[in-house]
């Protein structure tokens, strides 16, 4: 076994999930994440945790859902799903939930009807809530399927994943704390890019009263992805224009070169060079889908390219992202609710050249370099 | 997908486990049992059950156990295991438990210490009991690893498995009911073989007051293996000699040509042409390990050869088996306990030629043919 698989497991168990002796840990292993599963099981044995292993197979999910669909095909209604009592019970008893992604086909559930998915999701609301109440962490094992999604050779993709995951997280958390400090103290963010080859971005948004999350890939930082490496907050009252040059996939549709125009915090105009209909469908979900839910600053310099996976793309150094839709509670004052929506869709801009991010008029990042870094040209 | 995989799943879900709409079904999928897992998930979706999928990987178990072992290596004691609260909770909530065997290496846990295994098993006593309280069924998906164990080509082994599993179970259950009737009414069984090429068998045992189980591969028959196809009871007071000509594996040791001599129900002499030490270790486990726990009559004519897997071997038509050790409660009068032991080891004799089984002096099977079958020569 590649020694990096073991290192990945140790970062996951110790830094990310903070597993203690006696913890009951549920590990969900995707179809081709077996090797990472073995390494995680070994680490959990060493730490003295109890382990329950789920098989997180998209192909099994698809079989179950299409089976349900077929049986219900007589009526026009979405299929009904039984009460998932076992899943509720097991998550109620779990201290930690580790999701090891890495299947064989990122499109494995593509032919499951939308109504079926939604009905299934509704039947599992409590399961989801209980999972979120554990110390949960989501990561991926590098598989051929994910390498294909990224347009990379398998060996190359493995190097990419381990460069992103095997960081000095303690040091990165310290650096990200500086960004969090700036955002927590600030009232207004302005992002500008002026590139010859692309539409300009010039957008301002309020962050007054909001708290940024130092997403350092650990439950100790309220951060549940490995890799992570972003600082995010919940902005509002956006004004101006934004161009997102990083391609993405929205509901299996490739979307490129999105432009959004905000007035009074709301998207009043939009366009995309590809996938505009998918974008439109997102924005029309509900009123909250036209307002911002997140501003995130990517700070993981181990990620050096876009791979069409939000787990990696939004954490890349020299990028910022905005999400339309739901805001995260962790960014809001206690008891206050932020932007609400059924969706949360991240869109990413490269800010490595001809760009600035300013907080209350002071530039904090120029051309990807932060104020506290060597080479910052204020 | 081979259409027989779907048929296997349907027999498992409908005939064996009797899954009802709304049932919470836990499915444990071994490393290479993915295809059967897909077919079972599809069938469970169609039936309207809820499904939770476990990953039953021997390699993950080995990693966990050796991790625990290594961490505890400082002391001389066996490692301690934490309370498996999640496994208890999930089995408490489960209606049905389906085990889909079929890993990649039947020796995957061979280097786990005996004390570690035992300590782990002790920590999971309640988990085991709760699993046995569900409508549980154990089956296997034909894998290359199991084909190798059987000494067969992969394609050949698949045919073998489906011939054993895809029976007319209703008809076989009817035939086995006749055997059960004979054993329930009988008081004494005598088995004799006189073959030129092997030691003689001539053994009698009492079955008075005992109830036979019609093991028809369905929870409705108190039968939890697919395939099954045997009728078994709990004999006592054995007298005589038995020769077991079917090879077997006891704790990873190949054992061949076992001879046992019984007096007053107890093994007083034993020998084996190979693996005699493993046999001796079994017989010395505890006092009950020297007495009979089971007499079984194989009646599945879909199984036409021995494959070094007790799931199949003991159900083969034209065989009988005796087990030393623990008797099954289902064979005993309510509240009465039968032979008790920590072990239950089955040993098999071919009775296709030069043999008879008689109940209370009347021959019920001669040279493999039952009294009620064409060609029976009473």
mmCIF file with all atom_site columns, C-alpha atoms in Angstrom, chain A residues 192-354:
data_model
loop_
_atom_site.group_PDB
_atom_site.id
_atom_site.type_symbol
_atom_site.label_atom_id
_atom_site.label_alt_id
_atom_site.label_comp_id
_atom_site.label_asym_id
_atom_site.label_entity_id
_atom_site.label_seq_id
_atom_site.pdbx_PDB_ins_code
_atom_site.Cartn_x
_atom_site.Cartn_y
_atom_site.Cartn_z
_atom_site.occupancy
_atom_site.B_iso_or_equiv
_atom_site.pdbx_formal_charge
_atom_site.auth_seq_id
_atom_site.auth_comp_id
_atom_site.auth_asym_id
_atom_site.auth_atom_id
_atom_site.pdbx_PDB_model_num
ATOM 1   C CA . UNK A 1 192 ? -12.357 43.504 -8.323  1.00 0.00 ? 192 UNK A CA 1
ATOM 2   C CA . UNK A 1 193 ? -10.731 41.856 -11.315 1.00 0.00 ? 193 UNK A CA 1
ATOM 3   C CA . UNK A 1 194 ? -9.781  43.614 -14.532 1.00 0.00 ? 194 UNK A CA 1
ATOM 4   C CA . UNK A 1 195 ? -8.423  41.136 -17.033 1.00 0.00 ? 195 UNK A CA 1
ATOM 5   C CA . UNK A 1 196 ? -8.017  41.717 -20.733 1.00 0.00 ? 196 UNK A CA 1
ATOM 6   C CA . UNK A 1 197 ? -9.388  38.262 -21.597 1.00 0.00 ? 197 UNK A CA 1
ATOM 7   C CA . UNK A 1 198 ? -12.506 38.261 -19.425 1.00 0.00 ? 198 UNK A CA 1
ATOM 8   C CA . UNK A 1 199 ? -15.416 40.410 -18.225 1.00 0.00 ? 199 UNK A CA 1
ATOM 9   C CA . UNK A 1 200 ? -14.639 42.566 -15.208 1.00 0.00 ? 200 UNK A CA 1
ATOM 10  C CA . UNK A 1 201 ? -15.709 41.765 -11.688 1.00 0.00 ? 201 UNK A CA 1
ATOM 11  C CA . UNK A 1 202 ? -16.566 44.574 -9.318  1.00 0.00 ? 202 UNK A CA 1
ATOM 12  C CA . UNK A 1 203 ? -18.797 43.553 -6.447  1.00 0.00 ? 203 UNK A CA 1
ATOM 13  C CA . UNK A 1 204 ? -19.287 44.783 -2.892  1.00 0.00 ? 204 UNK A CA 1
ATOM 14  C CA . UNK A 1 205 ? -21.107 43.014 -0.087  1.00 0.00 ? 205 UNK A CA 1
ATOM 15  C CA . UNK A 1 206 ? -21.737 43.569 3.588   1.00 0.00 ? 206 UNK A CA 1
ATOM 16  C CA . UNK A 1 207 ? -20.300 41.221 6.232   1.00 0.00 ? 207 UNK A CA 1
ATOM 17  C CA . UNK A 1 208 ? -21.033 43.375 9.278   1.00 0.00 ? 208 UNK A CA 1
ATOM 18  C CA . UNK A 1 209 ? -22.062 41.248 12.265  1.00 0.00 ? 209 UNK A CA 1
ATOM 19  C CA . UNK A 1 210 ? -21.083 38.000 10.605  1.00 0.00 ? 210 UNK A CA 1
ATOM 20  C CA . UNK A 1 211 ? -18.489 35.507 11.877  1.00 0.00 ? 211 UNK A CA 1
ATOM 21  C CA . UNK A 1 212 ? -16.016 33.810 9.536   1.00 0.00 ? 212 UNK A CA 1
ATOM 22  C CA . UNK A 1 213 ? -15.219 30.086 9.821   1.00 0.00 ? 213 UNK A CA 1
ATOM 23  C CA . UNK A 1 214 ? -11.563 29.024 9.762   1.00 0.00 ? 214 UNK A CA 1
ATOM 24  C CA . UNK A 1 215 ? -12.174 25.836 7.819   1.00 0.00 ? 215 UNK A CA 1
ATOM 25  C CA . UNK A 1 216 ? -9.043  23.912 8.750   1.00 0.00 ? 216 UNK A CA 1
ATOM 26  C CA . UNK A 1 217 ? -10.244 20.363 7.923   1.00 0.00 ? 217 UNK A CA 1
ATOM 27  C CA . UNK A 1 218 ? -11.032 19.516 11.532  1.00 0.00 ? 218 UNK A CA 1
ATOM 28  C CA . UNK A 1 219 ? -14.162 19.216 13.651  1.00 0.00 ? 219 UNK A CA 1
ATOM 29  C CA . UNK A 1 220 ? -12.210 21.280 16.199  1.00 0.00 ? 220 UNK A CA 1
ATOM 30  C CA . UNK A 1 221 ? -12.591 24.173 13.723  1.00 0.00 ? 221 UNK A CA 1
ATOM 31  C CA . UNK A 1 222 ? -16.199 23.392 12.774  1.00 0.00 ? 222 UNK A CA 1
ATOM 32  C CA . UNK A 1 223 ? -14.787 22.155 9.463   1.00 0.00 ? 223 UNK A CA 1
ATOM 33  C CA . UNK A 1 224 ? -15.930 18.833 8.017   1.00 0.00 ? 224 UNK A CA 1
ATOM 34  C CA . UNK A 1 225 ? -14.059 18.356 4.734   1.00 0.00 ? 225 UNK A CA 1
ATOM 35  C CA . UNK A 1 226 ? -10.643 16.831 4.180   1.00 0.00 ? 226 UNK A CA 1
ATOM 36  C CA . UNK A 1 227 ? -9.022  18.551 2.366   1.00 0.00 ? 227 UNK A CA 1
ATOM 37  C CA . UNK A 1 228 ? -10.244 21.938 3.412   1.00 0.00 ? 228 UNK A CA 1
ATOM 38  C CA . UNK A 1 229 ? -8.344  25.208 3.586   1.00 0.00 ? 229 UNK A CA 1
ATOM 39  C CA . UNK A 1 230 ? -10.774 28.095 3.137   1.00 0.00 ? 230 UNK A CA 1
ATOM 40  C CA . UNK A 1 231 ? -12.144 30.896 5.276   1.00 0.00 ? 231 UNK A CA 1
ATOM 41  C CA . UNK A 1 232 ? -15.803 31.599 4.669   1.00 0.00 ? 232 UNK A CA 1
ATOM 42  C CA . UNK A 1 233 ? -18.491 33.902 5.927   1.00 0.00 ? 233 UNK A CA 1
ATOM 43  C CA . UNK A 1 234 ? -22.110 34.810 5.114   1.00 0.00 ? 234 UNK A CA 1
ATOM 44  C CA . UNK A 1 235 ? -22.333 38.083 3.163   1.00 0.00 ? 235 UNK A CA 1
ATOM 45  C CA . UNK A 1 236 ? -25.469 40.065 2.292   1.00 0.00 ? 236 UNK A CA 1
ATOM 46  C CA . UNK A 1 237 ? -26.596 43.159 0.350   1.00 0.00 ? 237 UNK A CA 1
ATOM 47  C CA . UNK A 1 238 ? -24.369 42.417 -2.665  1.00 0.00 ? 238 UNK A CA 1
ATOM 48  C CA . UNK A 1 239 ? -24.094 45.091 -5.359  1.00 0.00 ? 239 UNK A CA 1
ATOM 49  C CA . UNK A 1 240 ? -22.281 44.884 -8.693  1.00 0.00 ? 240 UNK A CA 1
ATOM 50  C CA . UNK A 1 241 ? -21.098 42.341 -11.251 1.00 0.00 ? 241 UNK A CA 1
ATOM 51  C CA . UNK A 1 242 ? -19.180 39.103 -10.877 1.00 0.00 ? 242 UNK A CA 1
ATOM 52  C CA . UNK A 1 243 ? -17.558 36.877 -13.449 1.00 0.00 ? 243 UNK A CA 1
ATOM 53  C CA . UNK A 1 244 ? -16.824 33.246 -12.483 1.00 0.00 ? 244 UNK A CA 1
ATOM 54  C CA . UNK A 1 245 ? -14.214 31.766 -14.790 1.00 0.00 ? 245 UNK A CA 1
ATOM 55  C CA . UNK A 1 246 ? -13.872 28.311 -13.173 1.00 0.00 ? 246 UNK A CA 1
ATOM 56  C CA . UNK A 1 247 ? -16.064 25.666 -14.860 1.00 0.00 ? 247 UNK A CA 1
ATOM 57  C CA . UNK A 1 248 ? -18.382 23.600 -12.690 1.00 0.00 ? 248 UNK A CA 1
ATOM 58  C CA . UNK A 1 249 ? -21.041 20.905 -12.885 1.00 0.00 ? 249 UNK A CA 1
ATOM 59  C CA . UNK A 1 250 ? -24.569 21.735 -11.738 1.00 0.00 ? 250 UNK A CA 1
ATOM 60  C CA . UNK A 1 251 ? -26.902 18.720 -11.677 1.00 0.00 ? 251 UNK A CA 1
ATOM 61  C CA . UNK A 1 252 ? -24.836 16.834 -14.264 1.00 0.00 ? 252 UNK A CA 1
ATOM 62  C CA . UNK A 1 253 ? -24.690 19.885 -16.572 1.00 0.00 ? 253 UNK A CA 1
ATOM 63  C CA . UNK A 1 254 ? -21.392 21.551 -17.424 1.00 0.00 ? 254 UNK A CA 1
ATOM 64  C CA . UNK A 1 255 ? -21.588 25.273 -16.660 1.00 0.00 ? 255 UNK A CA 1
ATOM 65  C CA . UNK A 1 256 ? -18.932 27.776 -17.823 1.00 0.00 ? 256 UNK A CA 1
ATOM 66  C CA . UNK A 1 257 ? -18.208 31.493 -17.586 1.00 0.00 ? 257 UNK A CA 1
ATOM 67  C CA . UNK A 1 258 ? -21.078 32.581 -15.387 1.00 0.00 ? 258 UNK A CA 1
ATOM 68  C CA . UNK A 1 259 ? -21.871 36.303 -15.021 1.00 0.00 ? 259 UNK A CA 1
ATOM 69  C CA . UNK A 1 260 ? -24.144 37.558 -12.245 1.00 0.00 ? 260 UNK A CA 1
ATOM 70  C CA . UNK A 1 261 ? -25.391 41.106 -11.677 1.00 0.00 ? 261 UNK A CA 1
ATOM 71  C CA . UNK A 1 262 ? -26.521 42.004 -8.135  1.00 0.00 ? 262 UNK A CA 1
ATOM 72  C CA . UNK A 1 263 ? -28.764 44.886 -7.094  1.00 0.00 ? 263 UNK A CA 1
ATOM 73  C CA . UNK A 1 264 ? -29.947 45.319 -3.500  1.00 0.00 ? 264 UNK A CA 1
ATOM 74  C CA . UNK A 1 265 ? -28.475 41.912 -2.666  1.00 0.00 ? 265 UNK A CA 1
ATOM 75  C CA . UNK A 1 266 ? -30.369 40.080 -5.398  1.00 0.00 ? 266 UNK A CA 1
ATOM 76  C CA . UNK A 1 267 ? -29.368 38.616 -8.763  1.00 0.00 ? 267 UNK A CA 1
ATOM 77  C CA . UNK A 1 268 ? -31.131 40.800 -11.340 1.00 0.00 ? 268 UNK A CA 1
ATOM 78  C CA . UNK A 1 269 ? -29.325 39.533 -14.412 1.00 0.00 ? 269 UNK A CA 1
ATOM 79  C CA . UNK A 1 270 ? -27.319 36.434 -15.278 1.00 0.00 ? 270 UNK A CA 1
ATOM 80  C CA . UNK A 1 271 ? -25.644 34.700 -18.192 1.00 0.00 ? 271 UNK A CA 1
ATOM 81  C CA . UNK A 1 272 ? -23.385 31.715 -18.879 1.00 0.00 ? 272 UNK A CA 1
ATOM 82  C CA . UNK A 1 273 ? -21.492 30.593 -21.963 1.00 0.00 ? 273 UNK A CA 1
ATOM 83  C CA . UNK A 1 274 ? -22.576 27.007 -21.292 1.00 0.00 ? 274 UNK A CA 1
ATOM 84  C CA . UNK A 1 275 ? -25.281 25.530 -19.058 1.00 0.00 ? 275 UNK A CA 1
ATOM 85  C CA . UNK A 1 276 ? -27.294 28.719 -18.702 1.00 0.00 ? 276 UNK A CA 1
ATOM 86  C CA . UNK A 1 277 ? -30.490 26.717 -18.258 1.00 0.00 ? 277 UNK A CA 1
ATOM 87  C CA . UNK A 1 278 ? -29.049 24.782 -15.326 1.00 0.00 ? 278 UNK A CA 1
ATOM 88  C CA . UNK A 1 279 ? -27.993 28.096 -13.790 1.00 0.00 ? 279 UNK A CA 1
ATOM 89  C CA . UNK A 1 280 ? -31.449 29.531 -14.341 1.00 0.00 ? 280 UNK A CA 1
ATOM 90  C CA . UNK A 1 281 ? -33.070 26.501 -12.731 1.00 0.00 ? 281 UNK A CA 1
ATOM 91  C CA . UNK A 1 282 ? -30.912 27.032 -9.635  1.00 0.00 ? 282 UNK A CA 1
ATOM 92  C CA . UNK A 1 283 ? -31.721 30.743 -9.402  1.00 0.00 ? 283 UNK A CA 1
ATOM 93  C CA . UNK A 1 284 ? -35.446 30.060 -9.711  1.00 0.00 ? 284 UNK A CA 1
ATOM 94  C CA . UNK A 1 285 ? -35.567 27.478 -6.934  1.00 0.00 ? 285 UNK A CA 1
ATOM 95  C CA . UNK A 1 286 ? -36.816 29.967 -4.346  1.00 0.00 ? 286 UNK A CA 1
ATOM 96  C CA . UNK A 1 287 ? -36.280 33.653 -3.408  1.00 0.00 ? 287 UNK A CA 1
ATOM 97  C CA . UNK A 1 288 ? -33.146 32.815 -1.354  1.00 0.00 ? 288 UNK A CA 1
ATOM 98  C CA . UNK A 1 289 ? -31.530 31.224 -4.397  1.00 0.00 ? 289 UNK A CA 1
ATOM 99  C CA . UNK A 1 290 ? -30.996 34.725 -5.861  1.00 0.00 ? 290 UNK A CA 1
ATOM 100 C CA . UNK A 1 291 ? -29.147 36.016 -2.805  1.00 0.00 ? 291 UNK A CA 1
ATOM 101 C CA . UNK A 1 292 ? -25.660 35.214 -1.523  1.00 0.00 ? 292 UNK A CA 1
ATOM 102 C CA . UNK A 1 293 ? -25.159 32.516 1.099   1.00 0.00 ? 293 UNK A CA 1
ATOM 103 C CA . UNK A 1 294 ? -21.376 32.420 1.215   1.00 0.00 ? 294 UNK A CA 1
ATOM 104 C CA . UNK A 1 295 ? -18.170 34.234 0.479   1.00 0.00 ? 295 UNK A CA 1
ATOM 105 C CA . UNK A 1 296 ? -15.186 31.897 0.662   1.00 0.00 ? 296 UNK A CA 1
ATOM 106 C CA . UNK A 1 297 ? -11.465 32.525 0.293   1.00 0.00 ? 297 UNK A CA 1
ATOM 107 C CA . UNK A 1 298 ? -9.453  29.501 -0.917  1.00 0.00 ? 298 UNK A CA 1
ATOM 108 C CA . UNK A 1 299 ? -6.145  29.185 0.943   1.00 0.00 ? 299 UNK A CA 1
ATOM 109 C CA . UNK A 1 300 ? -4.957  25.606 0.255   1.00 0.00 ? 300 UNK A CA 1
ATOM 110 C CA . UNK A 1 301 ? -1.861  26.048 -1.924  1.00 0.00 ? 301 UNK A CA 1
ATOM 111 C CA . UNK A 1 302 ? -1.516  22.239 -2.147  1.00 0.00 ? 302 UNK A CA 1
ATOM 112 C CA . UNK A 1 303 ? -4.354  22.417 -4.679  1.00 0.00 ? 303 UNK A CA 1
ATOM 113 C CA . UNK A 1 304 ? -2.865  23.735 -7.906  1.00 0.00 ? 304 UNK A CA 1
ATOM 114 C CA . UNK A 1 305 ? -5.574  23.106 -10.487 1.00 0.00 ? 305 UNK A CA 1
ATOM 115 C CA . UNK A 1 306 ? -9.309  22.736 -10.963 1.00 0.00 ? 306 UNK A CA 1
ATOM 116 C CA . UNK A 1 307 ? -10.641 19.163 -11.067 1.00 0.00 ? 307 UNK A CA 1
ATOM 117 C CA . UNK A 1 308 ? -14.407 19.662 -11.351 1.00 0.00 ? 308 UNK A CA 1
ATOM 118 C CA . UNK A 1 309 ? -14.877 18.646 -7.742  1.00 0.00 ? 309 UNK A CA 1
ATOM 119 C CA . UNK A 1 310 ? -16.120 21.274 -5.317  1.00 0.00 ? 310 UNK A CA 1
ATOM 120 C CA . UNK A 1 311 ? -14.347 19.477 -2.435  1.00 0.00 ? 311 UNK A CA 1
ATOM 121 C CA . UNK A 1 312 ? -11.057 20.573 -4.002  1.00 0.00 ? 312 UNK A CA 1
ATOM 122 C CA . UNK A 1 313 ? -11.859 23.494 -6.319  1.00 0.00 ? 313 UNK A CA 1
ATOM 123 C CA . UNK A 1 314 ? -13.268 25.894 -3.725  1.00 0.00 ? 314 UNK A CA 1
ATOM 124 C CA . UNK A 1 315 ? -10.266 25.435 -1.413  1.00 0.00 ? 315 UNK A CA 1
ATOM 125 C CA . UNK A 1 316 ? -7.628  26.198 -4.025  1.00 0.00 ? 316 UNK A CA 1
ATOM 126 C CA . UNK A 1 317 ? -5.246  29.016 -3.193  1.00 0.00 ? 317 UNK A CA 1
ATOM 127 C CA . UNK A 1 318 ? -5.613  32.173 -5.371  1.00 0.00 ? 318 UNK A CA 1
ATOM 128 C CA . UNK A 1 319 ? -9.387  31.730 -5.690  1.00 0.00 ? 319 UNK A CA 1
ATOM 129 C CA . UNK A 1 320 ? -12.477 33.197 -4.101  1.00 0.00 ? 320 UNK A CA 1
ATOM 130 C CA . UNK A 1 321 ? -15.963 31.759 -4.349  1.00 0.00 ? 321 UNK A CA 1
ATOM 131 C CA . UNK A 1 322 ? -19.474 32.996 -3.827  1.00 0.00 ? 322 UNK A CA 1
ATOM 132 C CA . UNK A 1 323 ? -22.461 30.770 -3.278  1.00 0.00 ? 323 UNK A CA 1
ATOM 133 C CA . UNK A 1 324 ? -26.054 31.626 -4.012  1.00 0.00 ? 324 UNK A CA 1
ATOM 134 C CA . UNK A 1 325 ? -28.544 30.066 -1.596  1.00 0.00 ? 325 UNK A CA 1
ATOM 135 C CA . UNK A 1 326 ? -28.410 28.854 1.974   1.00 0.00 ? 326 UNK A CA 1
ATOM 136 C CA . UNK A 1 327 ? -26.024 30.486 4.495   1.00 0.00 ? 327 UNK A CA 1
ATOM 137 C CA . UNK A 1 328 ? -24.261 28.443 7.194   1.00 0.00 ? 328 UNK A CA 1
ATOM 138 C CA . UNK A 1 329 ? -25.456 28.944 10.765  1.00 0.00 ? 329 UNK A CA 1
ATOM 139 C CA . UNK A 1 330 ? -21.876 29.035 12.040  1.00 0.00 ? 330 UNK A CA 1
ATOM 140 C CA . UNK A 1 331 ? -21.438 32.463 10.376  1.00 0.00 ? 331 UNK A CA 1
ATOM 141 C CA . UNK A 1 332 ? -24.483 34.045 12.015  1.00 0.00 ? 332 UNK A CA 1
ATOM 142 C CA . UNK A 1 333 ? -25.095 35.567 15.437  1.00 0.00 ? 333 UNK A CA 1
ATOM 143 C CA . UNK A 1 334 ? -26.670 33.052 17.825  1.00 0.00 ? 334 UNK A CA 1
ATOM 144 C CA . UNK A 1 335 ? -30.346 32.542 17.120  1.00 0.00 ? 335 UNK A CA 1
ATOM 145 C CA . UNK A 1 336 ? -30.311 34.668 13.959  1.00 0.00 ? 336 UNK A CA 1
ATOM 146 C CA . UNK A 1 337 ? -31.068 33.064 10.625  1.00 0.00 ? 337 UNK A CA 1
ATOM 147 C CA . UNK A 1 338 ? -29.278 34.082 7.449   1.00 0.00 ? 338 UNK A CA 1
ATOM 148 C CA . UNK A 1 339 ? -30.260 33.623 3.846   1.00 0.00 ? 339 UNK A CA 1
ATOM 149 C CA . UNK A 1 340 ? -32.521 30.586 3.512   1.00 0.00 ? 340 UNK A CA 1
ATOM 150 C CA . UNK A 1 341 ? -32.881 28.402 0.452   1.00 0.00 ? 341 UNK A CA 1
ATOM 151 C CA . UNK A 1 342 ? -33.141 24.764 -0.603  1.00 0.00 ? 342 UNK A CA 1
ATOM 152 C CA . UNK A 1 343 ? -29.953 25.206 -2.641  1.00 0.00 ? 343 UNK A CA 1
ATOM 153 C CA . UNK A 1 344 ? -26.363 26.223 -2.026  1.00 0.00 ? 344 UNK A CA 1
ATOM 154 C CA . UNK A 1 345 ? -24.349 26.478 -5.245  1.00 0.00 ? 345 UNK A CA 1
ATOM 155 C CA . UNK A 1 346 ? -20.720 27.595 -5.180  1.00 0.00 ? 346 UNK A CA 1
ATOM 156 C CA . UNK A 1 347 ? -19.139 29.493 -8.076  1.00 0.00 ? 347 UNK A CA 1
ATOM 157 C CA . UNK A 1 348 ? -15.425 30.189 -8.260  1.00 0.00 ? 348 UNK A CA 1
ATOM 158 C CA . UNK A 1 349 ? -13.189 32.970 -9.599  1.00 0.00 ? 349 UNK A CA 1
ATOM 159 C CA . UNK A 1 350 ? -9.472  32.811 -10.209 1.00 0.00 ? 350 UNK A CA 1
ATOM 160 C CA . UNK A 1 351 ? -7.909  35.833 -8.462  1.00 0.00 ? 351 UNK A CA 1
ATOM 161 C CA . UNK A 1 352 ? -4.270  35.055 -9.195  1.00 0.00 ? 352 UNK A CA 1
ATOM 162 C CA . UNK A 1 353 ? -3.830  38.014 -11.589 1.00 0.00 ? 353 UNK A CA 1
ATOM 163 C CA . UNK A 1 354 ? -5.206  41.546 -12.035 1.00 0.00 ? 354 UNK A CA 1
#
